[in-house]
mmCIF file of C-alpha atoms in Angstrom:
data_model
loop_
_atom_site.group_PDB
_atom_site.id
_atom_site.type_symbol
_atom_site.label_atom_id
_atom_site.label_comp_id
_atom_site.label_asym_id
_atom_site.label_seq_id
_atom_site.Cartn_x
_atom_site.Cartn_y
_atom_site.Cartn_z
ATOM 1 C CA UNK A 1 5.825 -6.087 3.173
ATOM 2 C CA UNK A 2 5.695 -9.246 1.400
ATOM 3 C CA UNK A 3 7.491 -12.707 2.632
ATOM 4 C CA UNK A 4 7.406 -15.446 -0.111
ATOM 5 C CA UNK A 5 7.232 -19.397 0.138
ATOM 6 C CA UNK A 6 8.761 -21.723 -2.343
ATOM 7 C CA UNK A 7 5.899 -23.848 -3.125
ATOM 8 C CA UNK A 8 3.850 -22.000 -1.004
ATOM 9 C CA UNK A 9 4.497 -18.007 -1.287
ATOM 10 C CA UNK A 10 3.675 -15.828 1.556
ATOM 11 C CA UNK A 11 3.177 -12.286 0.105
ATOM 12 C CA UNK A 12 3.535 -9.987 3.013
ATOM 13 C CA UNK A 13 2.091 -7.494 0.951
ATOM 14 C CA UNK A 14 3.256 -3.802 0.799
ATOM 15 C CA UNK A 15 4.236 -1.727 3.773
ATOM 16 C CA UNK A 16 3.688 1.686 1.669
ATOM 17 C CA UNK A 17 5.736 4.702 2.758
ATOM 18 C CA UNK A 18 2.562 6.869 4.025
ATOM 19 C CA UNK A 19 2.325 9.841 6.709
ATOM 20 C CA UNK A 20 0.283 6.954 8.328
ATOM 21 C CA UNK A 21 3.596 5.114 9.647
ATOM 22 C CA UNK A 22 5.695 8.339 10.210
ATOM 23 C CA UNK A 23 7.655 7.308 13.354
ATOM 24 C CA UNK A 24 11.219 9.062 13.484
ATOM 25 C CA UNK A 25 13.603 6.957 14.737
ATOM 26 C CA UNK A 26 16.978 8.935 14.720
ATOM 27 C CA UNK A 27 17.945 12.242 15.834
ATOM 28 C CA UNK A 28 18.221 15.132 13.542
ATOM 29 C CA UNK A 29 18.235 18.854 14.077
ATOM 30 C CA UNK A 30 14.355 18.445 14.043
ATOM 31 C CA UNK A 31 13.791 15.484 15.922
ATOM 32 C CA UNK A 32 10.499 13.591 15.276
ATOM 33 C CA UNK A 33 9.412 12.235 18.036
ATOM 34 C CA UNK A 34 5.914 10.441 17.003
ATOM 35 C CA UNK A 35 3.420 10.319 13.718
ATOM 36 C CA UNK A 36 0.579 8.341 14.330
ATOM 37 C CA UNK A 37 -1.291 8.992 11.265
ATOM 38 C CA UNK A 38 -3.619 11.772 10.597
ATOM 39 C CA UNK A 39 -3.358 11.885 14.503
ATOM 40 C CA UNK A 40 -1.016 13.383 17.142
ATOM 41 C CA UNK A 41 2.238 14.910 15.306
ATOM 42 C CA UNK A 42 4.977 15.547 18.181
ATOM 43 C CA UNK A 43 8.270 17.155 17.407
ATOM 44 C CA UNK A 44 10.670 18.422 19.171
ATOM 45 C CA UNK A 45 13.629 20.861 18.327
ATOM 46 C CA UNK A 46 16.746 19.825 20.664
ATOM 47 C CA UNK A 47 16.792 23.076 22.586
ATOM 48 C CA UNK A 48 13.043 23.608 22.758
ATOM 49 C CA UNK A 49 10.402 21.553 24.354
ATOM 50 C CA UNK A 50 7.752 19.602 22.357
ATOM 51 C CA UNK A 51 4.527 20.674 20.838
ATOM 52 C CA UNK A 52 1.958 18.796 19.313
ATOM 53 C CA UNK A 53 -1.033 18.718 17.486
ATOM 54 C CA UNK A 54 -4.583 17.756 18.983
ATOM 55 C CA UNK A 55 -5.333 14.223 17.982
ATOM 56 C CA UNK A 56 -8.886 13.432 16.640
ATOM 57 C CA UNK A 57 -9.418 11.870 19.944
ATOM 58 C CA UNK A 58 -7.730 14.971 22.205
ATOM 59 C CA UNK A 59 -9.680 18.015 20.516
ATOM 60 C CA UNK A 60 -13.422 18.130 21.118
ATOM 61 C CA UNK A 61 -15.575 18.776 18.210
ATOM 62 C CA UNK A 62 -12.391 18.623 15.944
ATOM 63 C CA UNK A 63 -13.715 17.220 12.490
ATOM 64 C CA UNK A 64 -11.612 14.640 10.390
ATOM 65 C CA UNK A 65 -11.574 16.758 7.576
ATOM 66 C CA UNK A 66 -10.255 19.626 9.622
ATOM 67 C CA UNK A 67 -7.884 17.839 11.293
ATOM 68 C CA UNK A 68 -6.773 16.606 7.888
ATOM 69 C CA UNK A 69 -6.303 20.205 6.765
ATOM 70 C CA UNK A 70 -4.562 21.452 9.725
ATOM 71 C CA UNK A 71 -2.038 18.494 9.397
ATOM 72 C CA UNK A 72 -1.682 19.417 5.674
ATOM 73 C CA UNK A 73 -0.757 22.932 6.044
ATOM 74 C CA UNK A 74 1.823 21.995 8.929
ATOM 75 C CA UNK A 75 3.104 19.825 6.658
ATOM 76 C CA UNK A 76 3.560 22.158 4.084
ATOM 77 C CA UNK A 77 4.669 25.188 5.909
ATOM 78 C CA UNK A 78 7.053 23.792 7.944
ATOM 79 C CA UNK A 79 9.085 21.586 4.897
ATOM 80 C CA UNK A 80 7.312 18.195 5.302
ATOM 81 C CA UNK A 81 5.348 17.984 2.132
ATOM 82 C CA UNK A 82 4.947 20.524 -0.938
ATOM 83 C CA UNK A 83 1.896 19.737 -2.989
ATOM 84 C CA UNK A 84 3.315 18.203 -6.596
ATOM 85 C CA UNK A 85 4.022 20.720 -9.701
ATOM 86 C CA UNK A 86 2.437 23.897 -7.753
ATOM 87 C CA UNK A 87 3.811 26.467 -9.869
ATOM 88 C CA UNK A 88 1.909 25.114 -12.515
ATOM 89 C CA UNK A 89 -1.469 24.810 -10.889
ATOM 90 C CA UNK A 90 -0.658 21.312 -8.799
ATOM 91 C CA UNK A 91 -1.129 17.751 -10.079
ATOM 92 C CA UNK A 92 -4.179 15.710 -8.585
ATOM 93 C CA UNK A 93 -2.638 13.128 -5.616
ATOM 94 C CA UNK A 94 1.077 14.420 -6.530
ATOM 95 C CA UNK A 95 3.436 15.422 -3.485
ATOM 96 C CA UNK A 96 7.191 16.193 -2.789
ATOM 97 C CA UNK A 97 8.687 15.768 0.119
ATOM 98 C CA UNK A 98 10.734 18.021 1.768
ATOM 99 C CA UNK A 99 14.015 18.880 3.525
ATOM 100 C CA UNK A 100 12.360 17.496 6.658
ATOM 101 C CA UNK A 101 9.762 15.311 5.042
ATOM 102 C CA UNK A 102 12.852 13.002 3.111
ATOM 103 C CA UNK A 103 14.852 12.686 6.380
ATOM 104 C CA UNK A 104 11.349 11.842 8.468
ATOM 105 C CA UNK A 105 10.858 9.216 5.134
ATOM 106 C CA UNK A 106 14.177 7.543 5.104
ATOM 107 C CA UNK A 107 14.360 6.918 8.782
ATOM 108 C CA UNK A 108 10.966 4.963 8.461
ATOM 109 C CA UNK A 109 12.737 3.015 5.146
ATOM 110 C CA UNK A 110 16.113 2.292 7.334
ATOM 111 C CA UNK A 111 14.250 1.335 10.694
ATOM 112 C CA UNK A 112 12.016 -1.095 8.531
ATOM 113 C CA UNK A 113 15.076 -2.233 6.535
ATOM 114 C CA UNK A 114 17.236 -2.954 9.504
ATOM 115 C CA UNK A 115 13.827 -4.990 11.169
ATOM 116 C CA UNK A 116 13.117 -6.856 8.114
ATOM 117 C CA UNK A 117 15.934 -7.275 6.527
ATOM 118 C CA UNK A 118 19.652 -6.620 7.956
ATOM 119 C CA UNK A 119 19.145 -8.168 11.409
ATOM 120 C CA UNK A 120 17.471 -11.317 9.873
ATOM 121 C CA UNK A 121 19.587 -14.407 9.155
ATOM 122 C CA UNK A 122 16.864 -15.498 6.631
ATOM 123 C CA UNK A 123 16.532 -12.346 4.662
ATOM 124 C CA UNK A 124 18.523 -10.711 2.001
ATOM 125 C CA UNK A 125 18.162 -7.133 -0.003
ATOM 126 C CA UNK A 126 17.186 -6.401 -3.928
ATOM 127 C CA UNK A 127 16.936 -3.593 -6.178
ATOM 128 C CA UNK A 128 14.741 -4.320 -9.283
ATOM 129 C CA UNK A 129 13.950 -2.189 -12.447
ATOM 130 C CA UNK A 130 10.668 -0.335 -12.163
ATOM 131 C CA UNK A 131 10.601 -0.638 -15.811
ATOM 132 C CA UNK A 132 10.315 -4.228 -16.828
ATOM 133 C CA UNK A 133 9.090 -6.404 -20.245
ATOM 134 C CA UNK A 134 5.474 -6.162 -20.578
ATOM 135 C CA UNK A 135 5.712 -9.966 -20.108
ATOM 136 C CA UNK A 136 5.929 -10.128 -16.664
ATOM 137 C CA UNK A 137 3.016 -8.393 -15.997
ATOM 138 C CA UNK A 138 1.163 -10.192 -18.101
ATOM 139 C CA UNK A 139 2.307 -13.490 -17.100
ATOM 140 C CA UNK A 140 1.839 -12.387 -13.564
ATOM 141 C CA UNK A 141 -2.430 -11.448 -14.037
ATOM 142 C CA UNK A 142 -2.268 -7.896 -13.911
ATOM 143 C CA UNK A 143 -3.237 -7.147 -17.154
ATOM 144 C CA UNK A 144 -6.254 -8.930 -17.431
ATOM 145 C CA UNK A 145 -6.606 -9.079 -13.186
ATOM 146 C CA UNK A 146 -5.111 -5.305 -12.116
ATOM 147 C CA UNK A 147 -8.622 -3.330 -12.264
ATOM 148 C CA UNK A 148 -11.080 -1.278 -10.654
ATOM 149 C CA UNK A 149 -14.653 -0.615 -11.032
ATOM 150 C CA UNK A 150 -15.313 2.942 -12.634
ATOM 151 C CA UNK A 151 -18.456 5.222 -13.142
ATOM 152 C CA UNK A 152 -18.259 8.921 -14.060
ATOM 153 C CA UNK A 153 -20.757 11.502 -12.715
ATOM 154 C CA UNK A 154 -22.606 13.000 -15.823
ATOM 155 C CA UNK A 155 -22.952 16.167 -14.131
ATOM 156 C CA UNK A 156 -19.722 17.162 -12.623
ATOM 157 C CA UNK A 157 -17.408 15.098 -14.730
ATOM 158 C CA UNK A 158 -15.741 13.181 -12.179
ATOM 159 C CA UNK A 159 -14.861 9.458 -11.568
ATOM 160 C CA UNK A 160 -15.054 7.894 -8.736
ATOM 161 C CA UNK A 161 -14.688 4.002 -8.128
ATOM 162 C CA UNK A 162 -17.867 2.226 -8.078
ATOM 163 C CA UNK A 163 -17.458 -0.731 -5.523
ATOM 164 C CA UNK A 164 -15.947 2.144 -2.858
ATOM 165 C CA UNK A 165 -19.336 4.141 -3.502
ATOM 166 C CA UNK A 166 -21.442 1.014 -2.580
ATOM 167 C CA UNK A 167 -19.495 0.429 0.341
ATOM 168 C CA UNK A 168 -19.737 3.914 1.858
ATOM 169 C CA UNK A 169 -23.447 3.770 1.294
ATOM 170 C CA UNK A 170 -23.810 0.850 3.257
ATOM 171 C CA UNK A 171 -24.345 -1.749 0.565
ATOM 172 C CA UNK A 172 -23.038 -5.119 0.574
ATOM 173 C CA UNK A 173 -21.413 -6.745 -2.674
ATOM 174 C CA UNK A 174 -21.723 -10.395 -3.348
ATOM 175 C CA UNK A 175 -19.868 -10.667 -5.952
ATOM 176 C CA UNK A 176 -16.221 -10.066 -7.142
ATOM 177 C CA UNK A 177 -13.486 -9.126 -10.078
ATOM 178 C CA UNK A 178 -13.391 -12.456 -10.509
ATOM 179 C CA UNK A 179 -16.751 -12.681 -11.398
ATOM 180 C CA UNK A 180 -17.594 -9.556 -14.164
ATOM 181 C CA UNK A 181 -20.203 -10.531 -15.722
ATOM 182 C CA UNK A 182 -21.784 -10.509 -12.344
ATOM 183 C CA UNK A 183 -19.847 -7.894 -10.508
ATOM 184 C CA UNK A 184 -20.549 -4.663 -12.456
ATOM 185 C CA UNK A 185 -24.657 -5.370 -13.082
ATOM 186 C CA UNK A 186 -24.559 -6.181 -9.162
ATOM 187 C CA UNK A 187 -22.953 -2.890 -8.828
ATOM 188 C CA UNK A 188 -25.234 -0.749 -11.171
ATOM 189 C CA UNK A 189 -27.896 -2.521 -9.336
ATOM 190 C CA UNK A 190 -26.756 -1.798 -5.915
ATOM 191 C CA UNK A 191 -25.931 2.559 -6.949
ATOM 192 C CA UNK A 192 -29.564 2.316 -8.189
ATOM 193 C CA UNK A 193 -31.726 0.525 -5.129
ATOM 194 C CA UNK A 194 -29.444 2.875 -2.888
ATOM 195 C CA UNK A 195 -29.938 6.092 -4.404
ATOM 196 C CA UNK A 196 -26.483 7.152 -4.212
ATOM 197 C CA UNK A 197 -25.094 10.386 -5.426
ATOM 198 C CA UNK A 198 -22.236 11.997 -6.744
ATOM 199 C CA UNK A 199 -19.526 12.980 -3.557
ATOM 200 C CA UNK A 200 -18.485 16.088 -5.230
ATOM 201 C CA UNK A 201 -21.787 17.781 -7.272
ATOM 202 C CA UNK A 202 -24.429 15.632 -5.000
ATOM 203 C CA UNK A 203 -26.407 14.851 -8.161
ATOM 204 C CA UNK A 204 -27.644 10.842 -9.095
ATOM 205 C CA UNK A 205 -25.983 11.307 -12.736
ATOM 206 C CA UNK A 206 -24.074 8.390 -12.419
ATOM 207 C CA UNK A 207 -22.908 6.126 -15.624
ATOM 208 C CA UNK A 208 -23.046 2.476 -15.581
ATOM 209 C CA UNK A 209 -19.928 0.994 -13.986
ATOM 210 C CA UNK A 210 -16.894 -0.509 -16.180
ATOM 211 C CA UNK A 211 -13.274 -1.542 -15.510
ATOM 212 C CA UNK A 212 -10.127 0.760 -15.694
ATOM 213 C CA UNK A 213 -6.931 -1.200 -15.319
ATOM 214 C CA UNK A 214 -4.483 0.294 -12.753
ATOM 215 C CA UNK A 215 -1.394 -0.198 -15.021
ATOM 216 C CA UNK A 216 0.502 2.854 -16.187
ATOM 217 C CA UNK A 217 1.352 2.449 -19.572
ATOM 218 C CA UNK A 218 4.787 3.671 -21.033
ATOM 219 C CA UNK A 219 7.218 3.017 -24.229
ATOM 220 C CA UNK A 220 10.823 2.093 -23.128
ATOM 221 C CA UNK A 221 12.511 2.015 -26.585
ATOM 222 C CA UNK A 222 10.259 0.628 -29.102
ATOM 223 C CA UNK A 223 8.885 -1.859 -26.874
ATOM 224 C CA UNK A 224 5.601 -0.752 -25.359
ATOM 225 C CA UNK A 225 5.096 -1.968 -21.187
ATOM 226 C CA UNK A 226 4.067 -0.394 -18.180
ATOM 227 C CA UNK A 227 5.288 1.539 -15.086
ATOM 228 C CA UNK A 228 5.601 -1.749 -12.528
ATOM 229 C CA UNK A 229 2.583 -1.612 -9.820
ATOM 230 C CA UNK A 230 4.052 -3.384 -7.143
ATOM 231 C CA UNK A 231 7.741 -4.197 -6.344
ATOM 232 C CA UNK A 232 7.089 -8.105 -5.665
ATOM 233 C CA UNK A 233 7.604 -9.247 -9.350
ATOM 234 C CA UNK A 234 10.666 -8.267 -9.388
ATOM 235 C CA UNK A 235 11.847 -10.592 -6.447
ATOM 236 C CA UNK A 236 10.148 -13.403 -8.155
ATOM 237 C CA UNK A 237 11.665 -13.151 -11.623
ATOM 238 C CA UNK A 238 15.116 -12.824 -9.259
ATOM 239 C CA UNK A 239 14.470 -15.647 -7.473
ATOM 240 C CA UNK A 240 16.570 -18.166 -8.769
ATOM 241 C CA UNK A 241 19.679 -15.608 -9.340
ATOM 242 C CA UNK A 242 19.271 -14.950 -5.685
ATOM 243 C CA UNK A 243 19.662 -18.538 -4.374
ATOM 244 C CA UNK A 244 22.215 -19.404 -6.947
ATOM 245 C CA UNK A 245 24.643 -16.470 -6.188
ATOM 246 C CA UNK A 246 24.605 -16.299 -2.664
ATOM 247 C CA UNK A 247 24.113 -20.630 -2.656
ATOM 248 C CA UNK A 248 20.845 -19.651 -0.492
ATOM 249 C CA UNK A 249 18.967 -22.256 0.852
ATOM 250 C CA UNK A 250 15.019 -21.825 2.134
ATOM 251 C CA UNK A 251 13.570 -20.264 4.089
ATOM 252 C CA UNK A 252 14.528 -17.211 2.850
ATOM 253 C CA UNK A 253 13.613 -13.928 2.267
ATOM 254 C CA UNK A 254 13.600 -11.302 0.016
ATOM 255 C CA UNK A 255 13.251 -7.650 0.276
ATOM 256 C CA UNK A 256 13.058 -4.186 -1.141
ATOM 257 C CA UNK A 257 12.358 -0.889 -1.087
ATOM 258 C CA UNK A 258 11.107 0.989 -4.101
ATOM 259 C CA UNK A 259 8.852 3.372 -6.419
ATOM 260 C CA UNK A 260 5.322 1.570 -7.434
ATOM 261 C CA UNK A 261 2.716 3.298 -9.645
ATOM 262 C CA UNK A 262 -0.838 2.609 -9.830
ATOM 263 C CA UNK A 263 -3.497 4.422 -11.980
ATOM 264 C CA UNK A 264 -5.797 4.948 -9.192
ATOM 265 C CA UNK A 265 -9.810 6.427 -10.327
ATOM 266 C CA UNK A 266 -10.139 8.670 -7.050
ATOM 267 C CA UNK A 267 -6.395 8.764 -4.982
ATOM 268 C CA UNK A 268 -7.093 11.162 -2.124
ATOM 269 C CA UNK A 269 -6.870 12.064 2.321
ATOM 270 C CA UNK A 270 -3.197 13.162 1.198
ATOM 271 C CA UNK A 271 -0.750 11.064 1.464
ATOM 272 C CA UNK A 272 -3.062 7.911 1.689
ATOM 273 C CA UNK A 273 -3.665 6.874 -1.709
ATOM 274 C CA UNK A 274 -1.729 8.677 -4.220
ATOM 275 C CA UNK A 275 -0.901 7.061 -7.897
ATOM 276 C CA UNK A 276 3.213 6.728 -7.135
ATOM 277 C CA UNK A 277 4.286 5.993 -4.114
ATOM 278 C CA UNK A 278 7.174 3.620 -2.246
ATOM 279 C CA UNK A 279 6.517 0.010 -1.347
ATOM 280 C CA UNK A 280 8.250 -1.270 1.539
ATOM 281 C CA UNK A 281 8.137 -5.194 0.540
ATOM 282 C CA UNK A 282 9.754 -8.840 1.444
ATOM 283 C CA UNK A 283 8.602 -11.691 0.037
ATOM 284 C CA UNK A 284 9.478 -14.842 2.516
ATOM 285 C CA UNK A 285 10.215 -18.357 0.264
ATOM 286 C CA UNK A 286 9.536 -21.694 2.241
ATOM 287 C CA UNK A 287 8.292 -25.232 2.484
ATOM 288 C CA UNK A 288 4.501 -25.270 1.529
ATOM 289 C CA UNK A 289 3.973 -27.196 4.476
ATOM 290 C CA UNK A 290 5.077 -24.570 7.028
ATOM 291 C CA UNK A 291 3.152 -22.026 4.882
ATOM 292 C CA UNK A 292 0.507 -21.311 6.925
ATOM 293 C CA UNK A 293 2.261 -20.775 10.205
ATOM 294 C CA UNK A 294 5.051 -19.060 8.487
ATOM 295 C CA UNK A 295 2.204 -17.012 7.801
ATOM 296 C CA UNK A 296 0.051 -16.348 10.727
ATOM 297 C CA UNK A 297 4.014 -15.794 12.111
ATOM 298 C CA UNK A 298 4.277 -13.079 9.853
ATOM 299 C CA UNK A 299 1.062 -11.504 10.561
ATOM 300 C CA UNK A 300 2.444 -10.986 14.121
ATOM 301 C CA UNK A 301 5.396 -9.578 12.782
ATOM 302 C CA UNK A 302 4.369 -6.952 11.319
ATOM 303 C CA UNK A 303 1.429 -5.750 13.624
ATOM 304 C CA UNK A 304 4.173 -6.240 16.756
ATOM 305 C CA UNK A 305 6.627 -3.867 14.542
ATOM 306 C CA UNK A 306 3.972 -0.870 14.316
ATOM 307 C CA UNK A 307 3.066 -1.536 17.907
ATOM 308 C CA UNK A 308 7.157 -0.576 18.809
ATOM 309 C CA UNK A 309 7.389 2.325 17.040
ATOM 310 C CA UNK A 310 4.637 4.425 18.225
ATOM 311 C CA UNK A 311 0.994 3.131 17.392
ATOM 312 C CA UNK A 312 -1.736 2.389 19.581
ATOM 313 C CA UNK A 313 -2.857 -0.434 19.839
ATOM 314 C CA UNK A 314 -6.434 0.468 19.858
ATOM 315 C CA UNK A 315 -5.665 2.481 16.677
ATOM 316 C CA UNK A 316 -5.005 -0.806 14.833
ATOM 317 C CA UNK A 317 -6.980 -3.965 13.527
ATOM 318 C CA UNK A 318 -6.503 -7.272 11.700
ATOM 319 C CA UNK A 319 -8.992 -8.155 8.877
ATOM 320 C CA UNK A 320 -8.857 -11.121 7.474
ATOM 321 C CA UNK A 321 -10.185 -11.040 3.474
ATOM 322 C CA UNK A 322 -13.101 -12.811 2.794
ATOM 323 C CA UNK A 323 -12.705 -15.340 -0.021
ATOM 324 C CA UNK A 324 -14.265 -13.029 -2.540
ATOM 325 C CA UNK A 325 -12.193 -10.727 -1.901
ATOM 326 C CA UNK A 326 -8.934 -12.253 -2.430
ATOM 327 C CA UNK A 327 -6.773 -11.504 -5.027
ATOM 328 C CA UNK A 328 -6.458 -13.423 -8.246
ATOM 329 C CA UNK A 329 -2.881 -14.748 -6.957
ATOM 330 C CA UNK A 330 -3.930 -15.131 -2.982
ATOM 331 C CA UNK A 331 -4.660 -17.861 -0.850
ATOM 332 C CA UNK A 332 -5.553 -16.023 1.815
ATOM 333 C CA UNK A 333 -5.097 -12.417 3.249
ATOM 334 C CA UNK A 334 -4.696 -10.298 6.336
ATOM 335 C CA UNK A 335 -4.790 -6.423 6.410
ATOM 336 C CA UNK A 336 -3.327 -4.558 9.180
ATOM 337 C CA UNK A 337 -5.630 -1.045 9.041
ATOM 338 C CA UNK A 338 -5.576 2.150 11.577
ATOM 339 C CA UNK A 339 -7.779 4.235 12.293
ATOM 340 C CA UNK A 340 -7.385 7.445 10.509
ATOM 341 C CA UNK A 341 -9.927 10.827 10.841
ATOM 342 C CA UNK A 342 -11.798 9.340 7.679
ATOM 343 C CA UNK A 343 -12.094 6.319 8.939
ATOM 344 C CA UNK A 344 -10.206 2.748 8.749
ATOM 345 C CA UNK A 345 -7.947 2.179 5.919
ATOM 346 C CA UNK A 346 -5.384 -0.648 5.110
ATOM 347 C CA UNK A 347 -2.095 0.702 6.053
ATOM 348 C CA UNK A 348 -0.400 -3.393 5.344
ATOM 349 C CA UNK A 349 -1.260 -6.076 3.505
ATOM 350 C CA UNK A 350 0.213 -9.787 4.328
ATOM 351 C CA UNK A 351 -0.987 -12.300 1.562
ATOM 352 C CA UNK A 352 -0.245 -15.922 1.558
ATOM 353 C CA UNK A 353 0.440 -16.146 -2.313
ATOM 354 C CA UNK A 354 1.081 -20.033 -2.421
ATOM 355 C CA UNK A 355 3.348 -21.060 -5.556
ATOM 356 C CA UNK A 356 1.484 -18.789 -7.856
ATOM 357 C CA UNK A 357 4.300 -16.628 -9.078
ATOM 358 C CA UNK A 358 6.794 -18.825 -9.236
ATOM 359 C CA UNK A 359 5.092 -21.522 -11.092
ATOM 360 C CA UNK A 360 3.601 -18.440 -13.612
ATOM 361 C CA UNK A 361 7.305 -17.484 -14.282
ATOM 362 C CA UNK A 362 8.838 -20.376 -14.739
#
């Protein structure tokens, strides 16, 4: 979810369309009732009475990974989610959603549409091109900023990003993206004093760490670009047509909902990360002096929003990003993450961009 300034952009980040937020809102012949995650999944039929699923917190004993394969074969028996291509052996991190899994989907898109959007005064709607001149994402950083460290397992074949590795193993990175010539040795260093292993073959095989950019490459024509990674660019290269055809006037926000594609080295936990997905996004434009309240405002927002449709409080945390850890556009970050079986993961990101893309684009 992304909110913009002008002068100062707030980027709300992304509010991805995950099973983490599933929270059905309207009634249907199989009326969701609550998804909290990986957690409890309550439904209820009209004429029967609801069932549920042990949550990791309700089933002694109950592993993550098991719960996260019980949930997955719920899903997929019952017309949630079908694993991607499975008649011709799957796709890695590739789903379709169902009968019950689109209508589940599209009431979490129209609940956070009406929220963010419709019932705000200061917010309007857009629908950009996921396919858009190799320009823009250049001009925006992301193809010299968009990456990942990489290292393959010599054994077993597999990749698996390098900085996550570190971090599971307990190891603490000084050093950034921003920094490379730094960042990978630090990294190498840090696989080798910490002994770690391959996930999958449990071997210490691993190559030397390198960058993979995250953009998906594609021809539209003649003209070579990529599949867009996030939906925000297209608000900011809009920007202008916005405010001059509806005579806007600031603050004001944008937002969308839309398809985003990212090349990701190890996607995985099922509908977490996966390499397409849909971005649920507003960028908010004001005054760069009310930037930082507009700002902590919006942090607020959002974690109050998740809060009213179904998740626990204690199953939710701010983080604030250190400054190393800030993106090559941010001025400062929050992440809203929930506790899942695996652990915590960022479920929204709320950046305060300041003038970065506007002043790029101009």
């Amino acid at each position: 979810y992304q909110r913009r300034v002008h002068g100062d952009c707030l980027f709300f980040q992304s509010l991805t369309v995950k099973m983490s937020l599933l929270h059905c809102v309207k009634q249907c012949p199989l009326r969701v009732l609550r998804v909290p995650a990986y957690g409890m999944l309550k439904y209820q039929t009209r004429n029967s009475s609801s069932k549920s699923l042990p949550s990791s917190g309700s089933s002694a004993g109950v592993a993550g990974g098991d719960l996260r394969d019980r949930v997955y074969n719920m899903c997929t028996h019952r017309g949630f989610i079908f694993p991607g291509s499975d008649i011709y052996g799957r796709l890695m991190s590739s789903f379709d959603y169902g009968p019950l899994g689109i209508l589940l989907k599209r009431n979490i898109s129209e609940a956070w549409w009406k929220h963010f959007v419709l019932h705000r005064k200061d917010c309007v709607g857009l629908d950009s091109s996921i396919i858009m001149h190799s320009q823009v994402w250049k001009t925006a950083g992301h193809v010299d900023n968009f990456i990942d460290p990489m290292v393959d397992c010599l054994s077993c074949g597999i990749r698996h990003r390098a900085d996550k590795l570190v971090k599971d193993a307990g190891g603490n990175l000084k050093h950034s993206q921003n920094e490379p010539s730094l960042w990978l040795p630090e990294i190498d260093q840090q696989i080798n004093l910490l002994k770690i292993k391959c996930p999958c073959c449990n071997k210490s095989q691993l190559s030397s760490a390198r960058e993979l950019n995250l953009l998906f490459n594609c021809r539209s024509g003649s003209h070579d670009t990529y599949l867009r990674p996030e939906t925000a660019q297209g608000i900011f290269i809009n920007f202008h047509n916005v405010c001059r055809a509806l005579r806007k006037r600031l603050p004001l926000g944008i937002g969308q909902i839309g398809k985003s594609f990212r090349n990701e080295i190890s996607p995985g936990n099922f509908l977490f990360r996966m390499r397409e997905f849909e971005q649920m996004e507003l960028e908010y434009f004001c005054h760069p002096a009310q930037a930082m309240q507009s700002f902590d405002e919006w942090v607020r927002y959002c974690h109050d929003w998740l809060l009213k449709y179904g998740m626990k409080k204690e199953n939710l945390k701010l983080v604030p990003a250190e400054n190393k850890d800030l993106a090559h556009y941010a001025l400062a970050t929050t992440d809203i993450e929930y506790k899942f079986p695996f652990g915590w993961g960022e479920i929204w990101g709320i950046a305060h961009r300041g003038d970065y893309d506007l002043r790029q684009h101009e």
